[in-house]
Amino acid sequence: MKKIIYLLAIAITLIALRACTSANSENLPVTPPTSEAVVLDKFANVAPTPPMGWNSFDAYDCRINEEEFRQVVDYMADELKDYGWEYAVIDYIWWHPEPGNWDTPRRFGHPNIRYKDNGEPLFPEYITMDEYGRLLPSVERFPSAADGQGFKPLGDYVHSRGLKFGIHIMRGIHRYAAFKDTPIKDSEYTAADIAEPWDTCKWCNHMYGVDPTQEAAAQAYYNSLFELYASWGVDYIKADDMMFQDYHKGEIAMMQEAIRNSGRPMVLSLSCGEAPLARADHLVDHSNMWRISADFWDEWDHLRHSFDLLNAWSAHREANHWPDADMLPIGRISLNGRPHGPERMSKFTEPEHYTLMSLFSIGRSPLMWGGDPLSTPQETVDRFLRNKEVLYVNQQSTDNRQVINHRGEAVWIATDPATGDRFLGLFNLKEETSRIEFNFEWEYLRDTYRIRDLWAGEDLGNYEGQFGVELPAHGAGLYRLTRVAEN
């Protein structure tokens, strides 16, 4: 009897639910219209894996020109594209014909601009800008930008080589646009409606912040910027002065909205760091990658700190949203003594190079190479930037996390979702050679595993219970563990 009553109750419930669904079916489509679904997909899935590419800053500072950039693009297409390196990014002040040729009290070669007391630049002819206050590439440095073409010819060239094109921008509106009170394209507003003279970058004096409380005017300005970038074929925006020292929540959200309004998907990469961990949810909601570190250079202390940063951000790493440990200072950097220290090959030792690439791979940081491809030895590129097994860990692994970091020994673990294999990173953070051990019980790995050295490309044999290796000071190893038998 109880069973009959139970079945009747289920039947009545199902009938009621079906009636309710039918009554509201006109208002609740099963799927969105095809066009809307496509739009949502192309913007939401712009960085399903950590972006990989090259950025001009570490080697060229703000001084790269079109000839040099095209040569880098050719190199990337010939030597790196097949390994996943796809973004070619021009860093800051591409609108100035001779940036970095003067000094400030704070920084040798830092490209601040001098202004008169009334706010007018001393040399306005050095500021390449259209009638709407939008910065344009300097024709002296980028000749293909002549006749109002902007970066489109260069973007087309990057795409013709099978790569993607990126540029750096500073948050806000240029001070010269504010001085001239330029109109904001396709709106009733002008620069004076949005410029905040009291809101300037702490280390670069070019821009005024945009007032996010003037929502319509501010969004119209950012829409006009990203409309321009979309017309150039830009795929990647590195937006600077977004998070440190002040967190500019309003302008971050407006940039993301402007990308959607432009109709062209673009990776939104936020700088500089360290990003505030308390803003993690907002960063995930409004950007594709964000700097978790200050400027990262070829110094052991910087690399050592990266362990703490990547570990702290592990819970906020997901497809299309990546904590960014900054560029890879590998190879020849700081050409002509700028932007940081003398021109040099990276000061990282060989073991530190392995630690850098192993940590950034198993920690799934975006990989943006900063060295000069035109003068870095090919051996360095082959060894550290073209190992497909190592790069696979960066691009495809999941459940990436630190297991231990204690007394100069660090262990990271991850999973290959395609096979169930585990990836293991062993790191010697000490000042002397040391044996670094992984106890299988830490991860409840109670079977026999075949272990492969990903850097050497060699199988090391079968292990159960424990695995350890001798590593030089500041050195690392990266391994694949494949289960071969159950115990």
Short mmCIF file of C-alpha atoms in Angstrom, two decimals:
data_model
loop_
_atom_site.label_atom_id
_atom_site.label_comp_id
_atom_site.label_asym_id
_atom_site.label_seq_id
_atom_site.Cartn_x
_atom_site.Cartn_y
_atom_site.Cartn_z
CA MET A 1 0.00 0.00 0.00
CA LYS A 2 2.83 2.42 0.94
CA LYS A 3 4.53 1.64 -2.37
CA ILE A 4 1.37 2.49 -4.34
CA ILE A 5 0.94 5.80 -2.49
CA TYR A 6 4.63 6.61 -3.10
CA LEU A 7 4.34 5.96 -6.84
CA LEU A 8 1.15 8.01 -7.10
CA ALA A 9 2.87 10.91 -5.37
CA ILE A 10 5.76 10.79 -7.84
CA ALA A 11 3.36 10.70 -10.78
CA ILE A 12 1.38 13.71 -9.51
CA THR A 13 4.60 15.66 -8.95
CA LEU A 14 5.88 14.94 -12.47
CA ILE A 15 2.57 16.00 -14.02
CA ALA A 16 2.63 19.26 -12.06
CA LEU A 17 6.22 20.00 -13.04
CA ARG A 18 5.50 19.32 -16.71
CA ALA A 19 2.48 21.63 -16.62
CA CYS A 20 4.55 24.36 -14.96
CA THR A 21 7.32 23.98 -17.54
CA SER A 22 4.87 24.09 -20.43
CA ALA A 23 3.19 27.20 -19.05
CA ASN A 24 6.51 29.04 -18.95
CA SER A 25 8.13 27.53 -22.04
CA GLU A 26 7.73 30.70 -24.06
CA ASN A 27 9.85 32.60 -21.53
CA LEU A 28 12.45 29.89 -20.92
CA PRO A 29 14.11 28.79 -24.19
CA VAL A 30 16.11 25.59 -23.93
CA THR A 31 19.14 27.23 -25.58
CA PRO A 32 19.90 30.83 -26.47
CA PRO A 33 19.67 31.86 -30.12
CA THR A 34 22.57 30.57 -32.18
CA SER A 35 24.08 34.01 -32.73
CA GLU A 36 24.02 34.79 -29.00
CA ALA A 37 25.57 31.42 -28.14
CA VAL A 38 28.40 32.06 -30.58
CA VAL A 39 29.03 35.54 -29.13
CA LEU A 40 29.08 34.23 -25.57
CA ASP A 41 31.45 31.43 -26.53
CA LYS A 42 33.97 33.52 -28.42
CA PHE A 43 34.40 35.97 -25.56
CA ALA A 44 34.23 33.48 -22.70
CA ASN A 45 36.74 31.04 -24.20
CA VAL A 46 39.49 33.37 -25.37
CA ALA A 47 42.22 31.83 -23.15
CA PRO A 48 41.29 28.21 -22.39
CA THR A 49 44.94 27.46 -21.62
CA PRO A 50 47.62 29.81 -20.26
CA PRO A 51 48.59 32.24 -23.04
CA MET A 52 52.05 31.72 -24.52
CA GLY A 53 53.98 34.30 -26.48
CA TRP A 54 56.63 37.00 -26.56
CA ASN A 55 56.64 40.55 -25.16
CA SER A 56 59.13 43.25 -26.13
CA PHE A 57 59.67 44.84 -22.70
CA ASP A 58 62.45 42.75 -21.12
CA ALA A 59 64.70 43.12 -24.14
CA TYR A 60 63.66 46.34 -25.88
CA ASP A 61 62.05 48.37 -23.08
CA CYS A 62 59.80 50.91 -24.87
CA ARG A 63 62.00 51.27 -27.96
CA ILE A 64 61.20 48.45 -30.37
CA ASN A 65 60.55 49.52 -33.96
CA GLU A 66 58.66 47.92 -36.81
CA GLU A 67 61.68 46.34 -38.49
CA GLU A 68 62.77 44.67 -35.26
CA PHE A 69 59.26 43.54 -34.43
CA ARG A 70 58.74 41.98 -37.87
CA GLN A 71 62.01 40.07 -37.48
CA VAL A 72 60.84 38.78 -34.10
CA VAL A 73 57.52 37.73 -35.63
CA ASP A 74 59.36 35.85 -38.37
CA TYR A 75 61.51 34.11 -35.79
CA MET A 76 58.48 33.12 -33.74
CA ALA A 77 56.67 31.78 -36.78
CA ASP A 78 59.69 29.73 -37.85
CA GLU A 79 61.03 28.55 -34.49
CA LEU A 80 58.33 28.77 -31.80
CA LYS A 81 54.83 28.64 -33.27
CA ASP A 82 54.79 24.84 -33.50
CA TYR A 83 55.51 24.68 -29.77
CA GLY A 84 52.52 26.80 -28.78
CA TRP A 85 54.07 30.28 -28.63
CA GLU A 86 51.48 32.39 -30.45
CA TYR A 87 51.23 35.98 -29.14
CA ALA A 88 53.61 38.71 -30.35
CA VAL A 89 53.18 41.74 -28.09
CA ILE A 90 54.50 45.30 -28.44
CA ASP A 91 54.99 46.83 -25.00
CA TYR A 92 54.54 50.40 -23.93
CA ILE A 93 54.83 53.88 -25.49
CA TRP A 94 54.52 52.80 -29.11
CA TRP A 95 52.99 56.24 -29.82
CA HIS A 96 56.23 58.17 -29.15
CA PRO A 97 59.02 58.50 -31.78
CA GLU A 98 61.92 58.44 -29.28
CA PRO A 99 60.83 57.14 -25.87
CA GLY A 100 63.44 56.42 -23.26
CA ASN A 101 66.00 58.96 -24.46
CA TRP A 102 65.90 60.98 -21.27
CA ASP A 103 66.04 60.30 -17.56
CA THR A 104 63.98 61.06 -14.48
CA PRO A 105 65.16 61.23 -10.85
CA ARG A 106 63.51 57.89 -10.23
CA ARG A 107 64.71 55.81 -13.14
CA PHE A 108 67.40 55.97 -15.78
CA GLY A 109 65.73 56.12 -19.14
CA HIS A 110 62.24 56.21 -17.72
CA PRO A 111 60.05 57.81 -20.40
CA ASN A 112 58.12 60.46 -18.48
CA ILE A 113 56.97 63.54 -20.37
CA ARG A 114 57.60 67.16 -19.36
CA TYR A 115 54.67 69.56 -19.14
CA LYS A 116 54.17 73.31 -18.79
CA ASP A 117 52.42 74.71 -15.74
CA ASN A 118 49.13 74.89 -17.64
CA GLY A 119 49.28 71.17 -18.45
CA GLU A 120 50.40 71.48 -22.07
CA PRO A 121 53.23 69.09 -23.07
CA LEU A 122 56.55 70.74 -23.84
CA PHE A 123 56.80 68.72 -27.07
CA PRO A 124 53.28 67.89 -28.26
CA GLU A 125 54.65 66.81 -31.64
CA TYR A 126 55.99 63.69 -29.93
CA ILE A 127 52.48 62.55 -28.95
CA THR A 128 50.76 60.70 -31.79
CA MET A 129 47.02 60.99 -31.23
CA ASP A 130 43.82 61.17 -33.28
CA GLU A 131 41.05 63.75 -33.00
CA TYR A 132 39.30 61.63 -30.36
CA GLY A 133 42.26 61.56 -27.98
CA ARG A 134 43.22 57.99 -28.89
CA LEU A 135 46.93 57.25 -29.11
CA LEU A 136 48.27 56.00 -32.45
CA PRO A 137 51.58 54.31 -33.30
CA SER A 138 54.47 56.60 -34.11
CA VAL A 139 55.03 56.61 -37.86
CA GLU A 140 58.75 57.26 -37.29
CA ARG A 141 59.04 53.89 -35.52
CA PHE A 142 56.23 52.05 -37.33
CA PRO A 143 56.16 53.32 -40.93
CA SER A 144 53.27 51.08 -41.96
CA ALA A 145 51.05 53.11 -39.60
CA ALA A 146 51.14 56.06 -42.01
CA ASP A 147 47.96 57.55 -43.49
CA GLY A 148 45.92 56.69 -40.43
CA GLN A 149 46.34 52.95 -40.79
CA GLY A 150 47.51 52.49 -37.21
CA PHE A 151 48.67 49.02 -36.32
CA LYS A 152 46.43 47.28 -38.85
CA PRO A 153 49.19 46.53 -41.41
CA LEU A 154 51.41 45.15 -38.66
CA GLY A 155 48.53 43.15 -37.18
CA ASP A 156 47.80 41.74 -40.63
CA TYR A 157 51.43 40.70 -40.97
CA VAL A 158 51.42 38.94 -37.60
CA HIS A 159 48.27 37.07 -38.60
CA SER A 160 49.76 36.16 -41.99
CA ARG A 161 52.52 34.31 -40.12
CA GLY A 162 49.98 32.31 -38.14
CA LEU A 163 50.43 34.28 -34.90
CA LYS A 164 48.32 36.64 -32.79
CA PHE A 165 48.96 40.33 -32.22
CA GLY A 166 49.12 42.14 -28.88
CA ILE A 167 49.79 45.65 -27.61
CA HIS A 168 50.38 47.35 -24.26
CA ILE A 169 48.20 50.21 -23.04
CA MET A 170 48.24 52.40 -19.96
CA ARG A 171 45.07 52.85 -17.95
CA GLY A 172 43.18 56.08 -18.57
CA ILE A 173 43.22 58.93 -21.05
CA HIS A 174 46.33 60.80 -22.20
CA ARG A 175 47.00 64.11 -20.46
CA TYR A 176 47.32 65.86 -23.82
CA ALA A 177 43.81 64.72 -24.73
CA ALA A 178 42.58 66.18 -21.46
CA PHE A 179 44.44 69.44 -22.13
CA LYS A 180 42.83 69.70 -25.59
CA ASP A 181 39.46 68.45 -24.28
CA THR A 182 39.09 66.16 -27.27
CA PRO A 183 35.63 64.77 -28.08
CA ILE A 184 34.85 61.15 -27.24
CA LYS A 185 33.94 59.32 -30.44
CA ASP A 186 30.26 58.61 -31.10
CA SER A 187 29.12 60.43 -27.99
CA GLU A 188 28.14 63.84 -26.64
CA TYR A 189 31.02 63.78 -24.16
CA THR A 190 34.56 65.14 -24.11
CA ALA A 191 37.76 64.30 -22.28
CA ALA A 192 36.94 66.84 -19.58
CA ASP A 193 33.92 64.76 -18.58
CA ILE A 194 36.04 61.78 -17.57
CA ALA A 195 39.66 62.80 -16.91
CA GLU A 196 40.81 62.74 -13.28
CA PRO A 197 44.03 64.82 -12.95
CA TRP A 198 44.55 63.62 -9.37
CA ASP A 199 44.50 59.96 -10.47
CA THR A 200 47.82 59.26 -12.17
CA CYS A 201 50.15 56.29 -12.39
CA LYS A 202 52.81 56.32 -9.67
CA TRP A 203 55.63 55.51 -12.09
CA CYS A 204 54.58 56.96 -15.46
CA ASN A 205 53.08 60.42 -15.86
CA HIS A 206 51.42 60.12 -19.28
CA MET A 207 47.82 59.43 -18.34
CA TYR A 208 44.96 60.65 -16.20
CA GLY A 209 42.62 58.09 -14.75
CA VAL A 210 39.09 57.81 -16.12
CA ASP A 211 36.25 58.52 -13.68
CA PRO A 212 34.14 55.34 -13.50
CA THR A 213 31.30 57.20 -11.79
CA GLN A 214 30.71 59.02 -15.09
CA GLU A 215 29.50 55.72 -16.43
CA ALA A 216 28.13 56.64 -19.85
CA ALA A 217 31.00 58.96 -20.77
CA ALA A 218 33.71 56.68 -19.40
CA GLN A 219 32.32 53.59 -21.12
CA ALA A 220 31.98 55.51 -24.37
CA TYR A 221 35.68 56.41 -24.16
CA TYR A 222 36.81 52.85 -23.52
CA ASN A 223 34.45 51.60 -26.22
CA SER A 224 36.13 53.97 -28.67
CA LEU A 225 39.58 52.68 -27.69
CA PHE A 226 38.77 49.03 -28.11
CA GLU A 227 36.83 49.68 -31.30
CA LEU A 228 40.10 51.09 -32.66
CA TYR A 229 42.13 48.13 -31.40
CA ALA A 230 39.63 45.71 -32.94
CA SER A 231 39.99 47.47 -36.29
CA TRP A 232 43.75 46.89 -36.02
CA GLY A 233 43.24 43.17 -35.46
CA VAL A 234 44.52 43.19 -31.88
CA ASP A 235 44.14 39.84 -30.09
CA TYR A 236 45.79 40.63 -26.75
CA ILE A 237 45.75 43.71 -24.53
CA LYS A 238 48.27 44.19 -21.74
CA ALA A 239 46.65 46.90 -19.62
CA ASP A 240 49.03 48.53 -17.15
CA ASP A 241 48.61 50.49 -13.92
CA MET A 242 45.47 48.51 -13.10
CA MET A 243 46.08 46.85 -9.73
CA PHE A 244 49.07 48.22 -7.84
CA GLN A 245 49.33 50.27 -5.81
CA ASP A 246 45.66 51.14 -6.26
CA TYR A 247 43.10 48.64 -7.53
CA HIS A 248 41.05 50.26 -10.30
CA LYS A 249 37.93 48.12 -10.17
CA GLY A 250 35.78 50.41 -12.31
CA GLU A 251 38.22 50.73 -15.19
CA ILE A 252 38.93 46.99 -15.20
CA ALA A 253 35.22 46.28 -15.64
CA MET A 254 34.88 48.96 -18.33
CA MET A 255 37.76 47.47 -20.33
CA GLN A 256 36.17 44.05 -20.28
CA GLU A 257 32.84 45.52 -21.38
CA ALA A 258 34.57 47.50 -24.13
CA ILE A 259 36.13 44.30 -25.50
CA ARG A 260 32.67 42.74 -25.77
CA ASN A 261 31.29 45.88 -27.37
CA SER A 262 34.10 45.87 -29.93
CA GLY A 263 32.93 42.56 -31.35
CA ARG A 264 36.46 41.12 -31.34
CA PRO A 265 37.66 38.68 -28.67
CA MET A 266 40.87 39.82 -26.99
CA VAL A 267 42.84 38.45 -24.08
CA LEU A 268 42.76 41.02 -21.27
CA SER A 269 46.03 40.87 -19.32
CA LEU A 270 46.28 43.13 -16.27
CA SER A 271 49.48 44.63 -14.84
CA CYS A 272 51.28 45.43 -12.72
CA GLY A 273 51.44 43.38 -9.53
CA GLU A 274 51.37 42.15 -6.95
CA ALA A 275 47.64 41.76 -7.48
CA PRO A 276 45.68 41.85 -4.21
CA LEU A 277 44.48 38.36 -3.33
CA ALA A 278 41.35 39.87 -1.78
CA ARG A 279 40.29 40.92 -5.31
CA ALA A 280 40.58 37.41 -6.75
CA ASP A 281 36.88 37.00 -7.53
CA HIS A 282 36.71 40.33 -9.34
CA LEU A 283 39.83 39.51 -11.35
CA VAL A 284 38.44 36.13 -12.40
CA ASP A 285 35.16 37.76 -13.40
CA HIS A 286 36.72 40.56 -15.45
CA SER A 287 40.08 39.47 -16.90
CA ASN A 288 41.91 36.56 -18.49
CA MET A 289 45.24 36.95 -16.70
CA TRP A 290 46.58 39.22 -13.99
CA ARG A 291 50.03 39.89 -12.61
CA ILE A 292 50.55 38.32 -9.21
CA SER A 293 54.17 39.50 -8.99
CA ALA A 294 56.02 42.77 -9.17
CA ASP A 295 58.37 43.07 -12.15
CA PHE A 296 60.15 39.72 -12.34
CA TRP A 297 63.83 39.73 -13.27
CA ASP A 298 66.71 37.28 -13.41
CA GLU A 299 67.35 37.29 -9.67
CA TRP A 300 67.06 34.27 -7.39
CA ASP A 301 65.07 36.17 -4.77
CA HIS A 302 62.43 36.95 -7.39
CA LEU A 303 62.20 33.32 -8.44
CA ARG A 304 62.12 32.11 -4.86
CA HIS A 305 59.20 34.43 -4.12
CA SER A 306 57.31 33.03 -7.12
CA PHE A 307 56.79 29.77 -5.23
CA ASP A 308 54.83 31.61 -2.56
CA LEU A 309 52.84 33.64 -5.07
CA LEU A 310 51.81 30.75 -7.31
CA ASN A 311 50.90 28.68 -4.28
CA ALA A 312 48.78 31.49 -2.81
CA TRP A 313 46.81 31.87 -6.04
CA SER A 314 46.27 28.15 -6.72
CA ALA A 315 42.58 28.24 -5.78
CA HIS A 316 41.91 30.93 -8.40
CA ARG A 317 43.44 29.23 -11.43
CA GLU A 318 40.95 28.06 -14.06
CA ALA A 319 40.41 27.96 -17.81
CA ASN A 320 40.35 31.49 -19.28
CA HIS A 321 41.54 33.00 -15.98
CA TRP A 322 45.22 32.72 -15.08
CA PRO A 323 47.38 34.14 -12.27
CA ASP A 324 50.40 35.54 -14.11
CA ALA A 325 53.87 35.26 -12.55
CA ASP A 326 55.26 37.68 -15.19
CA MET A 327 57.54 37.35 -18.18
CA LEU A 328 60.41 34.92 -18.64
CA PRO A 329 63.79 36.74 -18.55
CA ILE A 330 65.54 34.02 -20.56
CA GLY A 331 68.24 34.77 -23.11
CA ARG A 332 69.55 38.25 -23.93
CA ILE A 333 67.71 41.03 -22.11
CA SER A 334 67.93 44.77 -21.36
CA LEU A 335 69.40 45.75 -24.74
CA ASN A 336 71.46 48.94 -24.57
CA GLY A 337 71.13 48.95 -20.80
CA ARG A 338 67.34 49.31 -20.57
CA PRO A 339 64.92 48.70 -18.94
CA HIS A 340 66.67 46.98 -16.02
CA GLY A 341 70.42 46.75 -15.55
CA PRO A 342 73.12 46.33 -18.18
CA GLU A 343 72.61 44.42 -21.40
CA ARG A 344 73.28 40.77 -20.60
CA MET A 345 72.42 37.16 -20.98
CA SER A 346 70.05 36.18 -18.20
CA LYS A 347 71.83 35.96 -14.84
CA PHE A 348 69.87 32.85 -13.94
CA THR A 349 72.16 29.84 -13.62
CA GLU A 350 71.40 26.74 -15.66
CA PRO A 351 69.72 25.04 -12.66
CA GLU A 352 67.68 28.20 -12.05
CA HIS A 353 66.49 28.13 -15.66
CA TYR A 354 65.16 24.62 -15.07
CA THR A 355 63.50 25.78 -11.85
CA LEU A 356 61.91 28.76 -13.60
CA MET A 357 60.40 26.74 -16.43
CA SER A 358 59.42 23.81 -14.20
CA LEU A 359 57.64 26.03 -11.68
CA PHE A 360 55.89 28.23 -14.25
CA SER A 361 54.80 25.09 -16.11
CA ILE A 362 53.42 23.06 -13.21
CA GLY A 363 52.05 26.28 -11.67
CA ARG A 364 50.34 27.06 -15.02
CA SER A 365 51.44 30.65 -15.26
CA PRO A 366 51.06 32.26 -18.68
CA LEU A 367 54.37 31.96 -20.51
CA MET A 368 55.48 35.23 -22.09
CA TRP A 369 59.12 35.15 -23.13
CA GLY A 370 60.98 38.45 -22.65
CA GLY A 371 64.40 37.71 -24.14
CA ASP A 372 65.54 38.96 -27.54
CA PRO A 373 64.94 36.21 -30.10
CA LEU A 374 67.33 37.86 -32.54
CA SER A 375 70.40 37.56 -30.29
CA THR A 376 69.61 34.73 -27.87
CA PRO A 377 71.60 31.56 -28.62
CA GLN A 378 69.47 28.93 -30.34
CA GLU A 379 70.70 26.36 -27.81
CA THR A 380 68.99 28.33 -25.04
CA VAL A 381 65.73 28.45 -26.98
CA ASP A 382 65.88 24.75 -27.81
CA ARG A 383 66.59 23.70 -24.25
CA PHE A 384 64.14 25.84 -22.31
CA LEU A 385 61.41 26.97 -24.73
CA ARG A 386 60.91 24.04 -27.11
CA ASN A 387 60.43 21.05 -24.82
CA LYS A 388 56.96 19.82 -25.76
CA GLU A 389 56.64 17.49 -22.78
CA VAL A 390 57.33 20.32 -20.34
CA LEU A 391 55.06 22.76 -22.17
CA TYR A 392 52.30 20.13 -22.14
CA VAL A 393 52.28 20.36 -18.34
CA ASN A 394 51.69 24.10 -18.58
CA GLN A 395 48.98 23.82 -21.20
CA GLN A 396 47.05 20.69 -20.25
CA SER A 397 47.53 19.65 -16.61
CA THR A 398 44.94 20.09 -13.87
CA ASP A 399 44.75 20.07 -10.05
CA ASN A 400 48.08 21.92 -9.88
CA ARG A 401 49.23 22.61 -6.33
CA GLN A 402 52.13 22.74 -3.95
CA VAL A 403 52.51 19.66 -1.74
CA ILE A 404 55.29 20.92 0.53
CA ASN A 405 57.66 23.86 0.80
CA HIS A 406 59.81 23.30 3.86
CA ARG A 407 63.45 23.81 4.77
CA GLY A 408 64.51 24.55 1.22
CA GLU A 409 62.63 21.68 -0.41
CA ALA A 410 59.51 22.16 -2.52
CA VAL A 411 57.25 19.64 -4.23
CA TRP A 412 54.43 20.35 -6.67
CA ILE A 413 51.94 17.88 -8.12
CA ALA A 414 49.44 17.94 -11.00
CA THR A 415 47.33 15.55 -13.08
CA ASP A 416 47.10 14.78 -16.78
CA PRO A 417 43.32 14.74 -17.37
CA ALA A 418 43.76 12.76 -20.59
CA THR A 419 45.48 9.77 -18.97
CA GLY A 420 45.25 10.13 -15.21
CA ASP A 421 49.05 10.31 -15.01
CA ARG A 422 50.55 12.57 -12.38
CA PHE A 423 53.12 15.29 -12.94
CA LEU A 424 55.72 15.87 -10.25
CA GLY A 425 57.94 18.89 -9.73
CA LEU A 426 60.90 18.58 -7.34
CA PHE A 427 62.73 21.77 -6.35
CA ASN A 428 65.94 22.31 -4.41
CA LEU A 429 65.76 25.83 -2.98
CA LYS A 430 68.91 25.37 -0.91
CA GLU A 431 72.36 26.84 -1.50
CA GLU A 432 73.97 23.42 -1.95
CA THR A 433 73.29 20.19 -3.82
CA SER A 434 70.66 18.16 -2.03
CA ARG A 435 68.52 15.08 -2.50
CA ILE A 436 64.84 16.00 -2.83
CA GLU A 437 62.35 13.24 -2.01
CA PHE A 438 58.71 12.64 -2.83
CA ASN A 439 56.84 10.26 -0.54
CA PHE A 440 54.03 8.63 -2.55
CA GLU A 441 51.89 8.48 0.58
CA TRP A 442 51.64 12.28 0.56
CA GLU A 443 49.27 11.88 -2.39
CA TYR A 444 48.02 8.35 -1.54
CA LEU A 445 49.83 6.88 -4.54
CA ARG A 446 50.01 3.28 -3.34
CA ASP A 447 50.73 1.57 -6.63
CA THR A 448 53.80 1.09 -8.82
CA TYR A 449 54.58 3.97 -11.18
CA ARG A 450 56.81 4.35 -14.20
CA ILE A 451 58.62 7.68 -13.91
CA ARG A 452 59.75 9.73 -16.90
CA ASP A 453 62.15 12.69 -16.71
CA LEU A 454 60.46 15.33 -18.90
CA TRP A 455 63.54 17.51 -19.27
CA ALA A 456 65.78 14.62 -20.31
CA GLY A 457 63.04 12.82 -22.26
CA GLU A 458 64.03 9.55 -20.58
CA ASP A 459 62.19 6.85 -18.66
CA LEU A 460 63.81 6.28 -15.27
CA GLY A 461 62.17 2.99 -14.35
CA ASN A 462 59.44 1.81 -11.98
CA TYR A 463 59.05 3.10 -8.44
CA GLU A 464 56.74 2.56 -5.52
CA GLY A 465 56.56 4.25 -2.17
CA GLN A 466 59.18 6.93 -2.77
CA PHE A 467 61.15 8.75 -5.46
CA GLY A 468 64.07 11.13 -5.02
CA VAL A 469 66.83 12.81 -7.01
CA GLU A 470 70.02 14.75 -6.36
CA LEU A 471 69.50 18.32 -7.53
CA PRO A 472 72.05 21.15 -7.67
CA ALA A 473 71.52 24.33 -5.68
CA HIS A 474 68.42 26.16 -6.96
CA GLY A 475 67.74 23.26 -9.33
CA ALA A 476 64.60 21.36 -10.31
CA GLY A 477 63.24 18.28 -12.01
CA LEU A 478 59.90 17.67 -13.71
CA TYR A 479 58.50 14.15 -14.08
CA ARG A 480 55.54 12.14 -15.36
CA LEU A 481 54.26 9.28 -13.18
CA THR A 482 52.32 6.55 -14.98
CA ARG A 483 50.67 3.78 -12.97
CA VAL A 484 51.83 0.37 -14.18
CA ALA A 485 50.43 -1.98 -11.48
CA GLU A 486 48.09 -1.95 -8.51
CA ASN A 487 49.47 -3.02 -5.16
#
